[in-house]
Amino acid sequence: MIQEAQITESIISSRFLVTGLDCADCAARVEKAVKRIPGVTNATITFPAGRLNVDYDPQQTGITQVIDKIKKLGYEAREEEKKLENTSEVFQTTDFCITGMDCADCAAKLEKRISKIPGVKKTQVNFGSSKMTVTHSGSVTEILSTIEKLGYSGKVDTGLKTKKAPVSFWKTNQYAKPTIISFIMFILGFTAGKLGAPELAVNGLFLTGILLGGFLPAKNGISVLINAWEFDMNLLMTIAVIGASFIGSFEEAAAVIFLFSFGNALQSYTLDKTRNSIQALMEITPDEALVRRGQTEIRLPVEEIKTGDHIIVRPGERIAMDGKVSAGYSTVNESSITGESIPVEKQPGDEVYAGTINGRGSLEVEVTKLARDNTISRIINMVEEAQGQRAPSQQFIDRFAKYYTPAVIILAALVATVPPLTFEQPFEKWFYEAMALLLVACPCALVISTPVSIVSAIGNAAKNGVLIKGGMYLEEAGNLSVIAFDKTGTLTEGKPQVTDIIPINGLSDKEFLAIASAIESRSEHPLAEAIVKYSKEQGAEISSVLASISTFEAIPGKGAKATVNGKTYQIGNSRLFTEQAIDIEAVENEVSRLQNEGKTVMMLGDDKRILGLIAVADTLRENSGQAVSKLKKAGIKKVIMLTGDNESTARAIATKSGVDDFRADLLPEDKVDAIKDLLAEHGKVAMVGDGVNDAPAMAISTVGIAMGAAGTDTALETADIALMADDLTKLTDTVRLSRKTLGIIKQNIIFALVIKGLILLLVIPGWLTMWLAVIGDMGSSLLVTLNAMRLLRVKHED
């Protein structure tokens, strides 16, 4: 057992797995009981994952006492085990939800500060989804405490995707109330001044607005300075407002507070809109389902439904859980998963997904995945992770911003001191200019220009059935010059059918089919499935032959062999036989004829001779030609097909699909070599396949793209971009979305730099004012955010 505990001063943090919990109330009772154990300083349970985090003093209690307490409550518990290699220190990874984080630069400072906590190995803040992942050996409590010290709120992320109840804008937006208060006090002060009220009363109103409206940003800015030794926009604003008040510019300082709060409130609102771009995915899954257990039907929350349960889905209802149809016939609208609006026919044995809509028939579905593991939850998790990954352009901007802010602070100090000391200019005027310059110092607009664009684009793609794994792949998709396609299951349907059987050397059709299908029944290749299916349809007796198979060997890229009734048989392409010096001359003409018809030909033989031929044809997907044509119109220079099929079959499919070139007779390693050649010649190359057989080629390409990934675990995990439906036209939409994103990122960077540059130039003649500085800074941040949000509404062609 690997113990997940680490001593931090006098407190140990351990994690336990608790089994048997079947309701949230039960979990709460366990948490409360553990908290009452003497020496336990904190206990947090994640339901329904069953993970219990406990912080305790080892001098007063220990692992045994915690487990005993849980057992007394009727549950089982054990320590969760997780150790990093080559280290004696034990680490755990915890996800946190952060609220109040409305600046990408602030997110970077939070990440930096958390990384400095003793026992923290790695910190990654996902600004796009307001989440933070920490690998640490110490207490969760210390991390939460540091988050609060920096002016944010944090809580441990349970990992379960649930619907969010509508929350008032005034509760979610921390700048809403300061904005209203500062506005009211500014208007009162301004009006009082115009009406000739005493200066003390007027300044008192302005000062009240400054204190009440500026308390929150001042508190946050000072917290960041004390805990992270970093300057952020909040602190720069605070210094500028204090400086303005010091020289008697109360009215302008009050205006700055209002404009700053108003800008932050608007920016927070627009960022929430962007971050919630995938909230619609969470909303589509029902909270409960009708479950049949034995002869009883009962409506249960999805968290309480287990694998193996049977749920009843009535016509028009949304399916609550991933599973397989066990009874009934219907059509299901799977657009929420695949982006395809055409309903798909479902019958017993077919997979269905949570959140999809049942048609007119009634279905009974056997649950195959828990609510937290269903396809929708996995897609949401992957999208959130993707939104948090830094794209190449963002990495460059982060490095630039690191030096930008200190440089502007030094410039502000020079503005405040050089004119008065060197040119005998009024100190008050240039001190004011320096304070205004500080308000321009934070590179928020520049830093936020890329991540908001990436978040918006990835959210848009997810809602349209395309899963993009990160900003890097989104950017690379827009730079592609060549796209390589696998043939079987990609350009073609991947459901080949037997068209011809030609037995020779005295075998009857049924004997021939029985031997061939018995061997192929052990293979998972699509061609093998076609032969087995055809044999059953023709009534070949394969059960007796199956029982006599003693050995089976798959030969990648060539075929398979097996021992049947003590005799060795093999089935595969011509290469399988020629490499063993078996003469195929007698069937070569027939093979050529069939191949010229675009069919794949397999030979069945023993270890000495050919016993016959089986021809199989795979039909081209209905939209493959359209997809290839659209890619060329979108600017892709070359479209190529890579296949293990023979040259004649490959040429027939290539001609029908309209690809520019093809390479045939390729083994998996040959496809890798082909991609290497294309990369050397063209630079940026994508490989499109099924995510399993083509994984090596996809891995070495610039972008690996899997299609038909809904329900395919390997494709979802291995691909850089996953097309959830078997629709290649989505690929063109993805390329266009990527190019649109790259364009908007460039626009945002130009907007941010030009606006900042113009504002800074106003310092030279001494024309820069504080309110103009705030409008320029917050305005540029809002401008790039709103510009990036246009990506949420980019239309995908049907």
mmCIF file of C-alpha atoms in Angstrom, residues 252-494:
data_model
loop_
_atom_site.group_PDB
_atom_site.id
_atom_site.type_symbol
_atom_site.label_atom_id
_atom_site.label_comp_id
_atom_site.label_asym_id
_atom_site.label_seq_id
_atom_site.Cartn_x
_atom_site.Cartn_y
_atom_site.Cartn_z
ATOM 1 C CA GLU A 252 -10.711 62.762 -10.695
ATOM 2 C CA ALA A 253 -9.758 60.044 -8.183
ATOM 3 C CA ALA A 254 -13.475 59.316 -7.598
ATOM 4 C CA ALA A 255 -14.062 59.160 -11.365
ATOM 5 C CA VAL A 256 -11.170 56.704 -11.694
ATOM 6 C CA ILE A 257 -12.649 54.454 -9.004
ATOM 7 C CA PHE A 258 -16.023 54.411 -10.731
ATOM 8 C CA LEU A 259 -14.576 53.801 -14.214
ATOM 9 C CA PHE A 260 -12.258 51.093 -12.879
ATOM 10 C CA SER A 261 -15.086 49.281 -11.057
ATOM 11 C CA PHE A 262 -17.426 49.683 -14.023
ATOM 12 C CA GLY A 263 -14.814 48.296 -16.424
ATOM 13 C CA ASN A 264 -14.076 45.351 -14.140
ATOM 14 C CA ALA A 265 -17.797 44.606 -13.716
ATOM 15 C CA LEU A 266 -18.320 44.581 -17.486
ATOM 16 C CA GLN A 267 -15.208 42.532 -18.095
ATOM 17 C CA SER A 268 -16.207 40.025 -15.423
ATOM 18 C CA TYR A 269 -19.669 39.744 -16.993
ATOM 19 C CA THR A 270 -18.323 39.154 -20.506
ATOM 20 C CA LEU A 271 -15.726 36.670 -19.257
ATOM 21 C CA ASP A 272 -18.445 34.711 -17.464
ATOM 22 C CA LYS A 273 -20.325 34.554 -20.747
ATOM 23 C CA THR A 274 -17.233 33.175 -22.424
ATOM 24 C CA ARG A 275 -16.429 30.701 -19.655
ATOM 25 C CA ASN A 276 -19.984 29.388 -19.789
ATOM 26 C CA SER A 277 -19.666 28.592 -23.500
ATOM 27 C CA ILE A 278 -19.997 24.887 -22.714
ATOM 28 C CA GLN A 279 -22.577 25.299 -19.955
ATOM 29 C CA ALA A 280 -25.214 24.218 -22.481
ATOM 30 C CA LEU A 281 -23.594 20.773 -22.543
ATOM 31 C CA MET A 282 -24.131 20.432 -18.799
ATOM 32 C CA GLU A 283 -27.746 21.537 -19.061
ATOM 33 C CA ILE A 284 -28.800 18.825 -21.507
ATOM 34 C CA THR A 285 -28.455 15.832 -19.170
ATOM 35 C CA PRO A 286 -31.539 15.050 -17.050
ATOM 36 C CA ASP A 287 -31.205 15.084 -13.268
ATOM 37 C CA GLU A 288 -33.069 11.793 -12.880
ATOM 38 C CA ALA A 289 -34.277 8.765 -14.806
ATOM 39 C CA LEU A 290 -36.917 6.047 -14.581
ATOM 40 C CA VAL A 291 -35.081 2.900 -13.469
ATOM 41 C CA ARG A 292 -36.376 -0.672 -13.642
ATOM 42 C CA ARG A 293 -35.010 -2.868 -10.858
ATOM 43 C CA GLY A 294 -36.631 -6.267 -10.947
ATOM 44 C CA GLN A 295 -40.342 -5.706 -11.404
ATOM 45 C CA THR A 296 -40.268 -2.239 -9.863
ATOM 46 C CA GLU A 297 -39.933 1.058 -11.709
ATOM 47 C CA ILE A 298 -38.589 3.952 -9.669
ATOM 48 C CA ARG A 299 -37.397 7.450 -10.559
ATOM 49 C CA LEU A 300 -33.884 8.048 -9.207
ATOM 50 C CA PRO A 301 -31.298 10.858 -9.348
ATOM 51 C CA VAL A 302 -28.606 10.034 -11.922
ATOM 52 C CA GLU A 303 -25.953 10.002 -9.156
ATOM 53 C CA GLU A 304 -27.667 6.957 -7.627
ATOM 54 C CA ILE A 305 -27.945 4.965 -10.862
ATOM 55 C CA LYS A 306 -25.377 2.188 -11.173
ATOM 56 C CA THR A 307 -23.886 0.332 -14.119
ATOM 57 C CA GLY A 308 -26.091 -2.623 -15.013
ATOM 58 C CA ASP A 309 -29.300 -0.782 -14.113
ATOM 59 C CA HIS A 310 -31.979 -0.562 -16.795
ATOM 60 C CA ILE A 311 -33.545 2.831 -17.485
ATOM 61 C CA ILE A 312 -36.798 3.404 -19.356
ATOM 62 C CA VAL A 313 -36.718 6.198 -21.940
ATOM 63 C CA ARG A 314 -40.110 7.337 -23.189
ATOM 64 C CA PRO A 315 -40.698 8.999 -26.572
ATOM 65 C CA GLY A 316 -39.426 12.585 -26.654
ATOM 66 C CA GLU A 317 -37.363 12.255 -23.454
ATOM 67 C CA ARG A 318 -33.667 12.983 -23.082
ATOM 68 C CA ILE A 319 -31.574 9.925 -22.310
ATOM 69 C CA ALA A 320 -30.078 10.296 -18.825
ATOM 70 C CA MET A 321 -27.172 7.808 -18.936
ATOM 71 C CA ASP A 322 -24.699 6.276 -21.382
ATOM 72 C CA GLY A 323 -25.628 2.696 -22.191
ATOM 73 C CA LYS A 324 -26.733 0.058 -24.695
ATOM 74 C CA VAL A 325 -30.245 -0.479 -25.927
ATOM 75 C CA SER A 326 -31.575 -3.697 -24.396
ATOM 76 C CA ALA A 327 -35.110 -3.468 -25.788
ATOM 77 C CA GLY A 328 -37.092 -1.300 -28.174
ATOM 78 C CA TYR A 329 -36.619 0.470 -31.487
ATOM 79 C CA SER A 330 -36.437 4.224 -32.037
ATOM 80 C CA THR A 331 -34.466 7.086 -33.561
ATOM 81 C CA VAL A 332 -32.251 9.291 -31.406
ATOM 82 C CA ASN A 333 -31.126 12.860 -32.045
ATOM 83 C CA GLU A 334 -27.408 12.856 -31.148
ATOM 84 C CA SER A 335 -26.640 16.448 -32.180
ATOM 85 C CA SER A 336 -25.591 17.354 -28.631
ATOM 86 C CA ILE A 337 -22.712 14.863 -28.895
ATOM 87 C CA THR A 338 -21.867 14.666 -32.583
ATOM 88 C CA GLY A 339 -23.254 17.902 -33.983
ATOM 89 C CA GLU A 340 -25.337 15.855 -36.451
ATOM 90 C CA SER A 341 -29.007 16.884 -36.524
ATOM 91 C CA ILE A 342 -30.235 13.817 -38.477
ATOM 92 C CA PRO A 343 -31.629 11.244 -35.998
ATOM 93 C CA VAL A 344 -29.878 7.878 -35.815
ATOM 94 C CA GLU A 345 -31.812 4.609 -35.766
ATOM 95 C CA LYS A 346 -31.356 2.571 -32.577
ATOM 96 C CA GLN A 347 -32.100 -1.077 -31.895
ATOM 97 C CA PRO A 348 -30.993 -3.623 -29.282
ATOM 98 C CA GLY A 349 -27.201 -3.645 -28.956
ATOM 99 C CA ASP A 350 -26.687 -0.073 -30.161
ATOM 100 C CA GLU A 351 -24.987 2.524 -27.964
ATOM 101 C CA VAL A 352 -26.783 5.629 -26.730
ATOM 102 C CA TYR A 353 -25.419 8.662 -24.914
ATOM 103 C CA ALA A 354 -26.598 10.819 -22.044
ATOM 104 C CA GLY A 355 -28.164 14.095 -23.176
ATOM 105 C CA THR A 356 -29.380 12.805 -26.545
ATOM 106 C CA ILE A 357 -33.093 12.938 -27.391
ATOM 107 C CA ASN A 358 -35.191 9.832 -27.974
ATOM 108 C CA GLY A 359 -37.595 9.894 -30.902
ATOM 109 C CA ARG A 360 -41.024 8.311 -31.160
ATOM 110 C CA GLY A 361 -40.213 4.843 -29.885
ATOM 111 C CA SER A 362 -39.733 3.665 -26.319
ATOM 112 C CA LEU A 363 -36.314 2.336 -25.317
ATOM 113 C CA GLU A 364 -34.952 0.297 -22.453
ATOM 114 C CA VAL A 365 -31.264 1.044 -21.906
ATOM 115 C CA GLU A 366 -28.727 -0.910 -19.890
ATOM 116 C CA VAL A 367 -26.450 1.604 -18.160
ATOM 117 C CA THR A 368 -22.756 1.102 -19.001
ATOM 118 C CA LYS A 369 -21.227 4.221 -17.389
ATOM 119 C CA LEU A 370 -21.818 6.166 -14.205
ATOM 120 C CA ALA A 371 -23.049 9.757 -14.491
ATOM 121 C CA ARG A 372 -19.612 11.200 -13.761
ATOM 122 C CA ASP A 373 -17.991 9.001 -16.445
ATOM 123 C CA ASN A 374 -20.459 9.500 -19.294
ATOM 124 C CA THR A 375 -19.482 10.880 -22.682
ATOM 125 C CA ILE A 376 -20.821 14.379 -21.988
ATOM 126 C CA SER A 377 -18.842 14.641 -18.718
ATOM 127 C CA ARG A 378 -15.672 13.458 -20.432
ATOM 128 C CA ILE A 379 -16.141 15.950 -23.256
ATOM 129 C CA ILE A 380 -16.684 18.799 -20.760
ATOM 130 C CA ASN A 381 -13.564 17.778 -18.806
ATOM 131 C CA MET A 382 -11.485 17.639 -21.964
ATOM 132 C CA VAL A 383 -12.801 20.980 -23.203
ATOM 133 C CA GLU A 384 -12.010 22.636 -19.870
ATOM 134 C CA GLU A 385 -8.507 21.166 -19.913
ATOM 135 C CA ALA A 386 -8.081 22.303 -23.510
ATOM 136 C CA GLN A 387 -9.217 25.833 -22.671
ATOM 137 C CA GLY A 388 -6.548 26.002 -19.975
ATOM 138 C CA GLN A 389 -3.641 24.990 -22.192
ATOM 139 C CA ARG A 390 -1.454 27.861 -23.357
ATOM 140 C CA ALA A 391 -1.275 28.304 -27.109
ATOM 141 C CA PRO A 392 2.086 29.295 -28.668
ATOM 142 C CA SER A 393 0.938 32.903 -29.146
ATOM 143 C CA GLN A 394 -0.172 33.059 -25.514
ATOM 144 C CA GLN A 395 3.181 31.750 -24.305
ATOM 145 C CA PHE A 396 4.924 34.532 -26.226
ATOM 146 C CA ILE A 397 2.606 37.193 -24.786
ATOM 147 C CA ASP A 398 3.104 35.864 -21.248
ATOM 148 C CA ARG A 399 6.864 36.272 -21.663
ATOM 149 C CA PHE A 400 6.387 39.773 -23.082
ATOM 150 C CA ALA A 401 4.075 40.842 -20.229
ATOM 151 C CA LYS A 402 6.632 39.672 -17.680
ATOM 152 C CA TYR A 403 8.926 42.532 -18.701
ATOM 153 C CA TYR A 404 6.293 45.037 -19.802
ATOM 154 C CA THR A 405 4.810 45.963 -16.414
ATOM 155 C CA PRO A 406 8.119 46.570 -14.580
ATOM 156 C CA ALA A 407 9.296 48.658 -17.535
ATOM 157 C CA VAL A 408 6.230 50.902 -17.342
ATOM 158 C CA ILE A 409 6.626 51.268 -13.560
ATOM 159 C CA ILE A 410 10.225 52.442 -14.082
ATOM 160 C CA LEU A 411 8.971 54.816 -16.785
ATOM 161 C CA ALA A 412 6.358 56.216 -14.366
ATOM 162 C CA ALA A 413 9.083 56.892 -11.789
ATOM 163 C CA LEU A 414 11.116 58.734 -14.445
ATOM 164 C CA VAL A 415 8.079 60.785 -15.491
ATOM 165 C CA ALA A 416 7.523 61.856 -11.869
ATOM 166 C CA THR A 417 11.140 62.840 -11.229
ATOM 167 C CA VAL A 418 12.988 63.830 -14.431
ATOM 168 C CA PRO A 419 10.899 66.868 -15.579
ATOM 169 C CA PRO A 420 10.847 68.498 -12.095
ATOM 170 C CA LEU A 421 14.520 67.803 -11.356
ATOM 171 C CA THR A 422 15.970 68.399 -14.820
ATOM 172 C CA PHE A 423 13.687 70.926 -16.473
ATOM 173 C CA GLU A 424 12.242 72.635 -13.357
ATOM 174 C CA GLN A 425 8.717 71.590 -14.307
ATOM 175 C CA PRO A 426 5.906 71.609 -11.681
ATOM 176 C CA PHE A 427 6.207 68.494 -9.528
ATOM 177 C CA GLU A 428 2.437 68.238 -9.053
ATOM 178 C CA LYS A 429 1.743 68.130 -12.798
ATOM 179 C CA TRP A 430 4.289 65.400 -13.573
ATOM 180 C CA PHE A 431 3.475 63.437 -10.429
ATOM 181 C CA TYR A 432 -0.110 63.398 -11.707
ATOM 182 C CA GLU A 433 1.099 62.216 -15.132
ATOM 183 C CA ALA A 434 3.090 59.424 -13.432
ATOM 184 C CA MET A 435 -0.002 58.329 -11.487
ATOM 185 C CA ALA A 436 -2.001 58.244 -14.719
ATOM 186 C CA LEU A 437 0.789 56.290 -16.370
ATOM 187 C CA LEU A 438 0.566 53.656 -13.626
ATOM 188 C CA LEU A 439 -3.023 53.030 -14.646
ATOM 189 C CA VAL A 440 -1.818 52.072 -18.101
ATOM 190 C CA ALA A 441 0.837 49.716 -16.741
ATOM 191 C CA CYS A 442 -1.191 46.512 -16.388
ATOM 192 C CA PRO A 443 -1.078 44.510 -19.642
ATOM 193 C CA CYS A 444 -4.533 43.002 -19.061
ATOM 194 C CA ALA A 445 -5.797 43.575 -22.594
ATOM 195 C CA LEU A 446 -2.659 42.089 -24.107
ATOM 196 C CA VAL A 447 -2.544 39.078 -21.786
ATOM 197 C CA ILE A 448 -6.238 38.326 -22.163
ATOM 198 C CA SER A 449 -6.255 38.675 -25.961
ATOM 199 C CA THR A 450 -5.297 35.049 -26.675
ATOM 200 C CA PRO A 451 -6.896 32.931 -23.894
ATOM 201 C CA VAL A 452 -10.375 34.427 -24.341
ATOM 202 C CA SER A 453 -10.168 33.744 -28.078
ATOM 203 C CA ILE A 454 -9.048 30.152 -27.482
ATOM 204 C CA VAL A 455 -11.783 29.551 -24.883
ATOM 205 C CA SER A 456 -14.466 30.907 -27.212
ATOM 206 C CA ALA A 457 -13.306 28.907 -30.231
ATOM 207 C CA ILE A 458 -12.938 25.606 -28.359
ATOM 208 C CA GLY A 459 -16.367 26.088 -26.758
ATOM 209 C CA ASN A 460 -17.927 26.777 -30.163
ATOM 210 C CA ALA A 461 -16.306 23.686 -31.670
ATOM 211 C CA ALA A 462 -17.462 21.471 -28.780
ATOM 212 C CA LYS A 463 -21.073 22.517 -29.275
ATOM 213 C CA ASN A 464 -20.783 21.569 -32.949
ATOM 214 C CA GLY A 465 -19.367 18.089 -32.411
ATOM 215 C CA VAL A 466 -15.631 18.831 -32.675
ATOM 216 C CA LEU A 467 -13.385 18.291 -29.661
ATOM 217 C CA ILE A 468 -10.135 20.294 -29.858
ATOM 218 C CA LYS A 469 -7.634 19.262 -27.177
ATOM 219 C CA GLY A 470 -5.860 22.618 -26.729
ATOM 220 C CA GLY A 471 -4.950 26.027 -28.079
ATOM 221 C CA MET A 472 -1.816 24.664 -29.703
ATOM 222 C CA TYR A 473 -3.810 22.261 -31.886
ATOM 223 C CA LEU A 474 -6.385 24.942 -32.653
ATOM 224 C CA GLU A 475 -3.651 27.241 -33.933
ATOM 225 C CA GLU A 476 -1.885 24.462 -35.841
ATOM 226 C CA ALA A 477 -5.103 23.470 -37.623
ATOM 227 C CA GLY A 478 -5.173 26.905 -39.209
ATOM 228 C CA ASN A 479 -1.618 26.513 -40.529
ATOM 229 C CA LEU A 480 -2.065 23.117 -42.210
ATOM 230 C CA SER A 481 -0.954 22.746 -45.819
ATOM 231 C CA VAL A 482 -1.462 18.975 -46.247
ATOM 232 C CA ILE A 483 -4.064 16.563 -44.858
ATOM 233 C CA ALA A 484 -3.541 12.794 -45.053
ATOM 234 C CA PHE A 485 -6.509 10.436 -44.742
ATOM 235 C CA ASP A 486 -6.639 6.806 -43.816
ATOM 236 C CA LYS A 487 -8.969 4.965 -46.196
ATOM 237 C CA THR A 488 -10.901 2.305 -44.296
ATOM 238 C CA GLY A 489 -13.429 3.825 -41.919
ATOM 239 C CA THR A 490 -12.356 7.359 -42.775
ATOM 240 C CA LEU A 491 -12.885 8.107 -46.454
ATOM 241 C CA THR A 492 -14.916 4.906 -46.716
ATOM 242 C CA GLU A 493 -17.732 3.633 -44.519
ATOM 243 C CA GLY A 494 -15.471 1.055 -42.890
#
